[in-house]
Tab-separated table of N, CA, C and O in Angstrom:
chain	number	residue	atom	x	y	z
A	254	MET	N	-9.082	9.043	26.629
A	254	MET	CA	-9.584	7.900	25.475
A	254	MET	C	-10.469	6.777	25.949
A	254	MET	O	-10.518	6.434	26.673
A	255	ALA	N	-11.236	6.606	24.600
A	255	ALA	CA	-12.426	5.538	24.915
A	255	ALA	C	-12.185	4.485	23.707
A	255	ALA	O	-11.504	4.726	22.929
A	256	HIS	N	-12.464	3.355	24.209
A	256	HIS	CA	-12.317	1.921	23.893
A	256	HIS	C	-13.598	1.497	23.044
A	256	HIS	O	-14.520	1.169	23.591
A	257	TYR	N	-13.201	1.206	21.563
A	257	TYR	CA	-14.407	0.709	21.061
A	257	TYR	C	-13.826	-0.446	20.208
A	257	TYR	O	-12.690	-0.717	19.839
A	258	ILE	N	-14.796	-0.952	19.703
A	258	ILE	CA	-14.833	-2.292	18.623
A	258	ILE	C	-15.415	-1.642	17.095
A	258	ILE	O	-16.252	-0.876	17.234
A	259	ARG	N	-14.361	-1.612	16.396
A	259	ARG	CA	-15.047	-1.167	15.102
A	259	ARG	C	-15.201	-2.405	14.001
A	259	ARG	O	-14.376	-3.135	13.660
A	260	TYR	N	-16.364	-2.389	13.513
A	260	TYR	CA	-16.922	-3.565	12.832
A	260	TYR	C	-17.084	-2.493	11.099
A	260	TYR	O	-17.427	-1.596	11.148
A	261	GLU	N	-16.546	-3.581	10.179
A	261	GLU	CA	-16.428	-3.036	9.052
A	261	GLU	C	-17.410	-4.003	8.034
A	261	GLU	O	-17.346	-4.964	8.025
A	262	ILE	N	-18.510	-3.759	7.666
A	262	ILE	CA	-19.402	-4.555	6.888
A	262	ILE	C	-19.380	-4.133	5.388
A	262	ILE	O	-19.713	-3.055	5.089
A	263	PHE	N	-18.942	-5.178	4.656
A	263	PHE	CA	-18.915	-5.005	3.139
A	263	PHE	C	-20.098	-5.909	2.304
A	263	PHE	O	-20.176	-6.914	2.284
A	264	LEU	N	-20.893	-4.763	1.801
A	264	LEU	CA	-22.459	-5.532	1.452
A	264	LEU	C	-22.412	-5.088	-0.087
A	264	LEU	O	-21.785	-4.312	-0.311
A	265	PRO	N	-22.727	-6.141	-0.887
A	265	PRO	CA	-22.747	-6.045	-2.102
A	265	PRO	C	-23.973	-5.318	-2.309
A	265	PRO	O	-25.212	-5.320	-1.923
A	266	VAL	N	-23.943	-4.115	-3.328
A	266	VAL	CA	-25.167	-3.719	-3.784
A	266	VAL	C	-25.532	-4.306	-5.468
A	266	VAL	O	-26.793	-4.432	-5.472
A	267	GLU	N	-24.592	-4.933	-5.806
A	267	GLU	CA	-24.727	-5.756	-7.409
A	267	GLU	C	-23.708	-6.826	-7.058
A	267	GLU	O	-22.528	-6.858	-6.466
A	268	TYR	N	-24.134	-7.922	-7.284
A	268	TYR	CA	-23.396	-9.666	-7.115
A	268	TYR	C	-23.895	-10.534	-8.197
A	268	TYR	O	-25.242	-10.249	-8.547
A	269	THR	N	-23.064	-11.194	-8.247
A	269	THR	CA	-23.440	-12.469	-9.210
A	269	THR	C	-24.198	-13.286	-8.232
A	269	THR	O	-23.117	-13.975	-7.182
A	270	ASP	N	-25.114	-13.891	-8.411
A	270	ASP	CA	-25.982	-15.227	-7.606
A	270	ASP	C	-25.266	-16.261	-7.907
A	270	ASP	O	-24.859	-16.798	-8.944
A	271	ARG	N	-24.748	-17.094	-6.767
A	271	ARG	CA	-23.976	-18.205	-6.711
A	271	ARG	C	-24.890	-19.489	-7.145
A	271	ARG	O	-24.172	-20.330	-7.783
A	272	GLN	N	-26.207	-19.405	-7.382
A	272	GLN	CA	-26.734	-20.518	-7.834
A	272	GLN	C	-26.911	-20.190	-9.147
A	272	GLN	O	-27.326	-21.294	-10.115
A	273	THR	N	-27.557	-19.066	-9.905
A	273	THR	CA	-27.991	-18.980	-11.029
A	273	THR	C	-26.952	-18.385	-11.831
A	273	THR	O	-27.068	-18.217	-13.007
A	274	ASN	N	-25.959	-17.806	-11.249
A	274	ASN	CA	-24.726	-17.221	-12.322
A	274	ASN	C	-25.242	-15.673	-12.845
A	274	ASN	O	-24.696	-15.425	-13.910
A	275	GLU	N	-26.351	-15.105	-12.132
A	275	GLU	CA	-26.981	-13.997	-12.621
A	275	GLU	C	-26.591	-12.845	-11.987
A	275	GLU	O	-26.247	-13.102	-10.697
A	276	ARG	N	-26.403	-11.594	-12.694
A	276	ARG	CA	-26.033	-10.414	-11.814
A	276	ARG	C	-27.299	-9.963	-11.143
A	276	ARG	O	-28.727	-10.094	-11.938
A	277	ARG	N	-27.262	-9.364	-9.992
A	277	ARG	CA	-28.624	-9.321	-9.262
A	277	ARG	C	-28.104	-7.751	-8.474
A	277	ARG	O	-27.051	-7.807	-8.072
A	278	SER	N	-29.090	-7.126	-8.115
A	278	SER	CA	-28.946	-5.999	-7.305
A	278	SER	C	-29.693	-6.588	-5.613
A	278	SER	O	-30.566	-7.150	-6.053
A	279	VAL	N	-29.195	-6.024	-4.851
A	279	VAL	CA	-29.649	-6.563	-3.502
A	279	VAL	C	-30.941	-6.275	-3.276
A	279	VAL	O	-31.233	-4.994	-3.422
A	280	ASP	N	-31.682	-6.818	-2.220
A	280	ASP	CA	-32.986	-6.031	-1.475
A	280	ASP	C	-32.597	-5.235	-0.634
A	280	ASP	O	-32.125	-5.531	0.468
A	281	ARG	N	-32.662	-3.826	-0.976
A	281	ARG	CA	-32.650	-2.782	-0.004
A	281	ARG	C	-33.238	-2.685	1.282
A	281	ARG	O	-33.047	-2.056	2.368
A	282	SER	N	-34.589	-3.374	1.323
A	282	SER	CA	-35.274	-3.331	2.627
A	282	SER	C	-34.523	-4.215	3.488
A	282	SER	O	-34.428	-3.821	4.575
A	283	THR	N	-33.663	-5.163	3.303
A	283	THR	CA	-32.847	-5.909	3.856
A	283	THR	C	-31.788	-4.968	4.658
A	283	THR	O	-31.588	-4.837	6.080
A	284	LEU	N	-31.286	-4.114	3.739
A	284	LEU	CA	-30.345	-3.242	4.391
A	284	LEU	C	-30.932	-1.976	4.972
A	284	LEU	O	-30.453	-1.543	6.447
A	285	ARG	N	-31.834	-1.533	4.801
A	285	ARG	CA	-32.711	-0.572	5.751
A	285	ARG	C	-33.226	-1.108	7.125
A	285	ARG	O	-32.964	-0.504	7.838
A	286	ALA	N	-33.557	-2.448	7.040
A	286	ALA	CA	-34.053	-2.944	8.386
A	286	ALA	C	-32.554	-3.239	9.258
A	286	ALA	O	-32.578	-2.803	10.374
A	287	PHE	N	-31.507	-3.497	8.877
A	287	PHE	CA	-30.375	-3.652	9.215
A	287	PHE	C	-29.717	-2.061	10.173
A	287	PHE	O	-29.378	-1.782	10.887
A	288	THR	N	-30.031	-1.265	9.233
A	288	THR	CA	-29.349	0.100	9.427
A	288	THR	C	-30.070	0.829	10.704
A	288	THR	O	-29.804	1.569	11.610
A	289	ALA	N	-31.253	0.580	10.331
A	289	ALA	CA	-32.666	1.045	11.400
A	289	ALA	C	-32.077	0.327	12.794
A	289	ALA	O	-31.996	1.255	13.729
A	290	GLU	N	-31.855	-0.765	12.722
A	290	GLU	CA	-31.472	-1.431	13.770
A	290	GLU	C	-30.263	-1.120	14.685
A	290	GLU	O	-29.778	-0.915	15.846
A	291	VAL	N	-29.305	-0.854	13.864
A	291	VAL	CA	-27.934	-0.331	14.288
A	291	VAL	C	-27.946	0.950	15.006
A	291	VAL	O	-27.282	1.045	15.991
A	292	VAL	N	-28.846	1.840	14.328
A	292	VAL	CA	-28.856	3.128	14.777
A	292	VAL	C	-29.400	2.895	16.579
A	292	VAL	O	-29.073	3.771	17.283
A	293	GLN	N	-30.380	1.991	16.226
A	293	GLN	CA	-31.201	1.948	17.792
A	293	GLN	C	-30.196	1.329	18.873
A	293	GLN	O	-30.293	1.806	19.823
A	294	LYS	N	-29.627	0.318	18.524
A	294	LYS	CA	-28.861	-0.442	19.450
A	294	LYS	C	-27.531	0.126	19.431
A	294	LYS	O	-27.147	-0.144	20.668
A	295	TYR	N	-27.052	0.846	18.783
A	295	TYR	CA	-25.542	1.159	18.810
A	295	TYR	C	-25.299	2.535	18.495
A	295	TYR	O	-23.932	3.277	18.832
A	296	GLY	N	-26.530	3.484	18.422
A	296	GLY	CA	-26.330	4.786	17.995
A	296	GLY	C	-26.126	5.354	17.080
A	296	GLY	O	-26.082	6.539	16.827
A	297	GLY	N	-25.622	4.568	15.646
A	297	GLY	CA	-25.235	5.035	14.252
A	297	GLY	C	-24.510	4.226	13.863
A	297	GLY	O	-23.910	3.390	14.100
A	298	TYR	N	-23.996	4.470	12.465
A	298	TYR	CA	-23.448	4.193	11.566
A	298	TYR	C	-22.684	4.914	10.343
A	298	TYR	O	-23.168	5.960	10.294
A	299	THR	N	-21.608	4.687	9.765
A	299	THR	CA	-21.345	5.330	8.716
A	299	THR	C	-21.033	4.869	7.532
A	299	THR	O	-20.984	3.374	7.436
A	300	GLU	N	-21.868	5.111	6.368
A	300	GLU	CA	-21.976	4.466	4.936
A	300	GLU	C	-20.816	5.286	3.931
A	300	GLU	O	-21.041	6.326	4.131
A	301	ALA	N	-20.052	4.263	3.576
A	301	ALA	CA	-19.034	4.757	2.514
A	301	ALA	C	-20.082	5.143	1.173
A	301	ALA	O	-20.622	4.487	0.851
A	302	ASN	N	-20.147	6.683	0.925
A	302	ASN	CA	-20.344	7.021	-0.336
A	302	ASN	C	-21.910	6.794	-0.663
A	302	ASN	O	-21.933	6.176	-1.559
A	303	PRO	N	-23.025	7.218	0.011
A	303	PRO	CA	-24.128	6.410	-0.268
A	303	PRO	C	-25.033	7.202	-1.215
A	303	PRO	O	-25.947	6.246	-2.033
A	304	THR	N	-24.570	8.143	-1.957
A	304	THR	CA	-25.445	8.804	-2.926
A	304	THR	C	-24.573	8.605	-4.351
A	304	THR	O	-24.909	8.685	-5.347
A	305	ALA	N	-23.440	7.833	-4.428
A	305	ALA	CA	-22.303	7.583	-5.731
A	305	ALA	C	-22.428	6.114	-5.944
A	305	ALA	O	-22.726	5.221	-5.278
A	306	ALA	N	-21.729	5.780	-7.002
A	306	ALA	CA	-21.380	4.415	-7.201
A	306	ALA	C	-20.667	3.775	-6.155
A	306	ALA	O	-20.058	4.390	-5.478
A	307	PRO	N	-20.822	2.600	-5.836
A	307	PRO	CA	-19.953	1.976	-4.809
A	307	PRO	C	-18.585	1.921	-4.709
A	307	PRO	O	-18.047	2.036	-6.131
A	308	PRO	N	-18.207	2.272	-3.886
A	308	PRO	CA	-16.612	2.659	-4.141
A	308	PRO	C	-15.771	1.610	-4.111
A	308	PRO	O	-14.522	1.904	-4.401
A	309	TYR	N	-16.039	0.132	-3.974
A	309	TYR	CA	-15.125	-1.213	-3.777
A	309	TYR	C	-15.808	-2.096	-4.689
A	309	TYR	O	-17.047	-2.191	-4.793
A	310	ARG	N	-14.750	-2.550	-5.326
A	310	ARG	CA	-15.271	-3.759	-6.192
A	310	ARG	C	-14.439	-5.121	-5.330
A	310	ARG	O	-13.386	-4.623	-5.129
A	311	GLY	N	-15.181	-6.219	-5.348
A	311	GLY	CA	-14.692	-7.216	-4.716
A	311	GLY	C	-14.328	-8.314	-5.826
A	311	GLY	O	-15.307	-8.702	-6.433
A	312	TYR	N	-13.383	-9.128	-5.647
A	312	TYR	CA	-13.189	-9.976	-6.823
A	312	TYR	C	-12.684	-11.488	-5.744
A	312	TYR	O	-11.885	-11.137	-4.893
A	313	TYR	N	-13.310	-12.420	-6.114
A	313	TYR	CA	-12.713	-14.015	-5.737
A	313	TYR	C	-12.978	-14.956	-6.660
A	313	TYR	O	-13.953	-14.783	-7.403
A	314	LEU	N	-12.675	-15.837	-6.088
A	314	LEU	CA	-12.648	-17.209	-6.847
A	314	LEU	C	-13.908	-18.251	-6.145
A	314	LEU	O	-14.181	-18.153	-5.080
A	315	SER	N	-14.830	-18.268	-7.195
A	315	SER	CA	-16.272	-18.923	-6.823
A	315	SER	C	-16.563	-20.173	-7.919
A	315	SER	O	-16.744	-19.838	-9.095
A	316	GLN	N	-16.476	-21.158	-7.763
A	316	GLN	CA	-16.888	-22.357	-8.425
A	316	GLN	C	-15.956	-22.114	-9.555
A	316	GLN	O	-16.345	-22.441	-10.716
A	317	GLU	N	-14.331	-21.819	-9.310
A	317	GLU	CA	-13.623	-22.042	-10.336
A	317	GLU	C	-13.614	-20.689	-11.447
A	317	GLU	O	-13.312	-20.819	-12.667
A	318	ASN	N	-14.856	-19.740	-11.111
A	318	ASN	CA	-14.646	-18.300	-11.770
A	318	ASN	C	-14.538	-17.159	-10.974
A	318	ASN	O	-14.298	-17.483	-9.841
A	319	ILE	N	-13.931	-16.106	-11.607
A	319	ILE	CA	-13.719	-15.017	-10.736
A	319	ILE	C	-15.280	-14.244	-10.714
A	319	ILE	O	-15.726	-13.805	-11.605
A	320	ALA	N	-15.770	-13.956	-9.247
A	320	ALA	CA	-16.794	-13.197	-9.314
A	320	ALA	C	-16.292	-11.876	-8.815
A	320	ALA	O	-15.423	-11.650	-8.188
A	321	VAL	N	-17.148	-10.920	-9.290
A	321	VAL	CA	-17.161	-9.586	-8.804
A	321	VAL	C	-18.300	-9.176	-8.155
A	321	VAL	O	-19.428	-9.340	-8.703
A	322	ASP	N	-18.233	-8.357	-6.956
A	322	ASP	CA	-19.060	-7.680	-6.318
A	322	ASP	C	-18.893	-6.217	-6.440
A	322	ASP	O	-17.979	-5.572	-6.325
A	323	LEU	N	-20.155	-5.275	-6.539
A	323	LEU	CA	-19.851	-4.039	-6.043
A	323	LEU	C	-20.007	-3.799	-4.635
A	323	LEU	O	-21.244	-4.615	-4.527
A	324	LEU	N	-19.559	-3.457	-3.981
A	324	LEU	CA	-19.631	-3.192	-2.652
A	324	LEU	C	-19.839	-1.882	-2.025
A	324	LEU	O	-19.294	-0.768	-2.375
A	325	ILE	N	-20.655	-1.674	-0.819
A	325	ILE	CA	-20.424	-0.456	-0.260
A	325	ILE	C	-19.977	-0.871	1.465
A	325	ILE	O	-19.794	-2.193	1.777
A	326	THR	N	-19.731	0.018	2.034
A	326	THR	CA	-18.900	-0.295	3.531
A	326	THR	C	-19.742	0.581	4.545
A	326	THR	O	-19.942	1.693	4.436
A	327	LEU	N	-20.236	-0.266	5.277
A	327	LEU	CA	-20.769	0.328	6.621
A	327	LEU	C	-19.814	0.244	7.795
A	327	LEU	O	-19.358	-0.611	8.053
A	328	VAL	N	-19.562	1.092	8.449
A	328	VAL	CA	-19.139	1.154	9.649
A	328	VAL	C	-19.506	1.607	11.317
A	328	VAL	O	-20.179	2.472	10.969
A	329	VAL	N	-19.568	0.466	11.940
A	329	VAL	CA	-20.305	0.799	13.247
A	329	VAL	C	-19.245	0.738	14.456
A	329	VAL	O	-18.615	-0.469	14.857
A	330	LEU	N	-19.230	1.788	14.975
A	330	LEU	CA	-18.439	1.787	16.355
A	330	LEU	C	-19.415	1.167	17.502
A	330	LEU	O	-20.217	1.796	17.768
A	331	VAL	N	-18.492	0.419	18.075
A	331	VAL	CA	-19.555	-0.484	19.085
A	331	VAL	C	-18.501	-0.243	20.809
A	331	VAL	O	-17.370	-0.708	20.363
A	332	PRO	N	-18.834	0.121	21.995
A	332	PRO	CA	-18.289	0.140	22.968
A	332	PRO	C	-17.762	-0.928	23.237
A	332	PRO	O	-18.129	-2.230	23.196
A	333	ALA	N	-16.357	-1.050	23.875
A	333	ALA	CA	-15.450	-2.384	23.926
A	333	ALA	C	-16.357	-3.280	24.817
A	333	ALA	O	-15.747	-4.537	25.079
A	334	SER	N	-17.060	-2.493	26.177
A	334	SER	CA	-17.882	-3.368	26.988
A	334	SER	C	-19.074	-4.512	26.378
A	334	SER	O	-19.092	-5.050	27.170
A	335	GLN	N	-19.212	-3.900	25.314
A	335	GLN	CA	-20.234	-4.965	24.560
A	335	GLN	C	-19.664	-5.924	23.420
A	335	GLN	O	-20.240	-6.334	22.652
A	336	ASP	N	-18.448	-6.307	23.693
A	336	ASP	CA	-17.525	-7.071	22.657
A	336	ASP	C	-18.223	-8.355	22.563
A	336	ASP	O	-18.427	-8.733	21.256
A	337	GLU	N	-18.743	-9.142	23.186
A	337	GLU	CA	-19.102	-10.498	22.958
A	337	GLU	C	-20.633	-10.585	22.464
A	337	GLU	O	-21.070	-11.236	21.375
A	338	GLU	N	-21.538	-9.661	23.301
A	338	GLU	CA	-22.981	-9.408	22.611
A	338	GLU	C	-22.955	-9.062	20.994
A	338	GLU	O	-23.642	-9.324	20.434
A	339	SER	N	-22.074	-7.757	20.598
A	339	SER	CA	-22.105	-7.467	19.537
A	339	SER	C	-21.544	-8.453	18.520
A	339	SER	O	-21.906	-8.411	17.543
A	340	LEU	N	-20.505	-9.301	19.030
A	340	LEU	CA	-19.721	-10.302	17.762
A	340	LEU	C	-21.069	-11.113	17.642
A	340	LEU	O	-20.972	-11.501	16.301
A	341	ASP	N	-21.939	-11.391	18.481
A	341	ASP	CA	-23.263	-12.357	18.159
A	341	ASP	C	-23.831	-11.587	17.299
A	341	ASP	O	-24.757	-12.355	16.425
A	342	TYR	N	-24.126	-10.658	17.471
A	342	TYR	CA	-25.171	-9.779	16.815
A	342	TYR	C	-24.860	-9.708	15.108
A	342	TYR	O	-25.413	-9.985	14.396
A	343	PHE	N	-23.570	-9.222	14.979
A	343	PHE	CA	-23.088	-9.011	13.626
A	343	PHE	C	-22.815	-10.343	12.697
A	343	PHE	O	-23.209	-10.574	11.822
A	344	THR	N	-22.684	-11.560	13.863
A	344	THR	CA	-22.637	-12.781	13.119
A	344	THR	C	-23.916	-13.199	12.848
A	344	THR	O	-24.109	-13.813	11.478
A	345	GLN	N	-25.047	-12.859	13.590
A	345	GLN	CA	-26.362	-13.380	12.713
A	345	GLN	C	-26.725	-12.495	11.807
A	345	GLN	O	-26.968	-13.085	10.872
A	346	TRP	N	-26.248	-11.213	11.483
A	346	TRP	CA	-26.531	-10.478	10.442
A	346	TRP	C	-25.701	-10.699	9.343
A	346	TRP	O	-26.228	-11.099	8.212
A	347	LYS	N	-24.443	-11.166	9.727
A	347	LYS	CA	-23.794	-11.909	8.364
A	347	LYS	C	-24.427	-13.086	8.029
A	347	LYS	O	-24.779	-13.327	6.797
A	348	GLN	N	-24.978	-13.727	8.569
A	348	GLN	CA	-25.680	-15.063	8.226
A	348	GLN	C	-27.128	-14.662	7.425
A	348	GLN	O	-27.193	-15.523	6.230
A	349	ARG	N	-27.767	-13.654	7.897
A	349	ARG	CA	-29.071	-13.344	7.356
A	349	ARG	C	-28.743	-12.893	5.917
A	349	ARG	O	-29.284	-12.838	4.904
A	350	PHE	N	-27.766	-11.972	5.901
A	350	PHE	CA	-27.195	-11.144	4.609
A	350	PHE	C	-26.613	-12.218	3.505
A	350	PHE	O	-27.266	-12.430	2.292
A	351	GLU	N	-25.745	-13.291	3.933
A	351	GLU	CA	-25.629	-14.039	3.032
A	351	GLU	C	-26.671	-15.258	2.538
A	351	GLU	O	-27.127	-15.188	1.328
A	352	SER	N	-27.620	-15.269	3.397
A	352	SER	CA	-29.213	-16.225	2.911
A	352	SER	C	-30.065	-15.324	1.960
A	352	SER	O	-30.194	-15.870	1.070
A	353	GLU	N	-30.257	-14.323	2.588
A	353	GLU	CA	-31.179	-13.616	1.970
A	353	GLU	C	-30.662	-12.902	0.498
A	353	GLU	O	-31.443	-12.615	-0.322
A	354	TYR	N	-29.151	-12.556	0.455
A	354	TYR	CA	-28.803	-12.243	-0.837
A	354	TYR	C	-28.036	-13.556	-1.665
A	354	TYR	O	-27.653	-13.419	-2.812
A	355	ASN	N	-28.497	-14.726	-1.024
A	355	ASN	CA	-27.849	-15.884	-1.952
A	355	ASN	C	-26.498	-15.790	-2.190
A	355	ASN	O	-26.066	-15.868	-3.429
A	356	HIS	N	-25.737	-15.432	-1.207
A	356	HIS	CA	-24.674	-14.999	-1.380
A	356	HIS	C	-23.342	-15.837	-0.514
A	356	HIS	O	-23.881	-16.244	0.456
A	357	GLU	N	-22.167	-16.066	-1.445
A	357	GLU	CA	-21.323	-16.925	-0.391
A	357	GLU	C	-20.589	-16.362	0.599
A	357	GLU	O	-21.012	-16.739	1.595
A	358	VAL	N	-20.237	-15.126	0.526
A	358	VAL	CA	-19.814	-14.761	1.838
A	358	VAL	C	-19.771	-13.124	1.803
A	358	VAL	O	-19.958	-12.445	0.763
A	359	VAL	N	-20.471	-12.642	3.105
A	359	VAL	CA	-20.176	-11.361	3.340
A	359	VAL	C	-19.322	-10.949	4.188
A	359	VAL	O	-19.391	-11.413	5.239
A	360	LEU	N	-18.231	-10.256	3.972
A	360	LEU	CA	-17.211	-10.068	4.829
A	360	LEU	C	-17.653	-8.979	6.005
A	360	LEU	O	-18.234	-7.691	5.490
A	361	ILE	N	-17.462	-9.488	6.940
A	361	ILE	CA	-17.367	-8.333	8.192
A	361	ILE	C	-16.113	-8.446	8.958
A	361	ILE	O	-15.748	-9.702	9.408
A	362	THR	N	-15.277	-7.255	9.293
A	362	THR	CA	-13.892	-7.371	9.849
A	362	THR	C	-14.466	-6.468	11.126
A	362	THR	O	-15.624	-6.019	11.167
A	363	TYR	N	-14.015	-6.798	12.471
A	363	TYR	CA	-13.782	-6.249	13.325
A	363	TYR	C	-12.669	-6.198	14.189
A	363	TYR	O	-11.747	-6.951	13.933
A	364	TYR	N	-12.368	-4.982	14.980
A	364	TYR	CA	-11.326	-4.952	15.436
A	364	TYR	C	-11.031	-4.087	16.627
A	364	TYR	O	-11.654	-2.886	16.568
A	365	PRO	N	-10.224	-3.970	17.536
A	365	PRO	CA	-10.530	-2.871	18.665
A	365	PRO	C	-9.665	-1.608	18.400
A	365	PRO	O	-8.684	-1.659	17.306
A	366	ILE	N	-10.405	-0.293	18.786
A	366	ILE	CA	-9.592	1.012	18.337
A	366	ILE	C	-9.888	1.640	19.864
A	366	ILE	O	-10.630	1.421	20.555
A	367	GLN	N	-9.237	2.810	19.503
A	367	GLN	CA	-9.304	3.936	20.683
A	367	GLN	C	-9.497	5.199	19.927
A	367	GLN	O	-9.168	5.523	18.970
A	368	ILE	N	-10.508	6.098	20.509
A	368	ILE	CA	-11.037	7.254	19.747
A	368	ILE	C	-10.683	8.615	20.877
A	368	ILE	O	-10.537	8.096	22.272
A	369	ILE	N	-10.352	9.448	20.508
A	369	ILE	CA	-10.044	10.598	21.408
A	369	ILE	C	-11.436	11.221	21.834
A	369	ILE	O	-12.354	11.431	20.714
A	370	GLY	N	-11.671	11.244	22.944
A	370	GLY	CA	-12.686	11.421	23.666
A	370	GLY	C	-13.712	10.608	23.608
A	370	GLY	O	-13.632	9.441	23.768
A	371	GLU	N	-15.152	10.794	23.750
A	371	GLU	CA	-16.202	10.006	24.015
A	371	GLU	C	-17.309	10.016	22.811
A	371	GLU	O	-17.412	11.195	22.040
A	372	LEU	N	-17.862	9.038	22.490
A	372	LEU	CA	-19.207	9.260	21.548
A	372	LEU	C	-20.534	9.427	22.479
A	372	LEU	O	-20.944	8.644	22.960
A	373	GLY	N	-21.047	10.196	21.955
A	373	GLY	CA	-22.332	10.763	22.668
A	373	GLY	C	-22.743	10.331	24.042
A	373	GLY	O	-22.821	9.604	24.769
């Protein structure tokens, strides 16, 4: 059994801009930069439903209105031995996504998992 940390990154592909209250699509170049970097750094990622409509909708209270995001999910498995470094890495990307997308919150979760066998 191998020990990993599973990161789940919930990214809007369409969202309501928190300053203008307009619907927007995200700049895919930031997403492409992130995924290319993740492949180099951690060996890969999984994206939920990349060729179809986003599989999730996020609803949350924003400035006393209900905001709705259309979300994709990326999953990255990181060896448990890289826990501190990876937490810093994903925290920096979270801040970048929120800033570049002018978005209140980009949700990133992480938790320890065990897998059968080894990854690459």
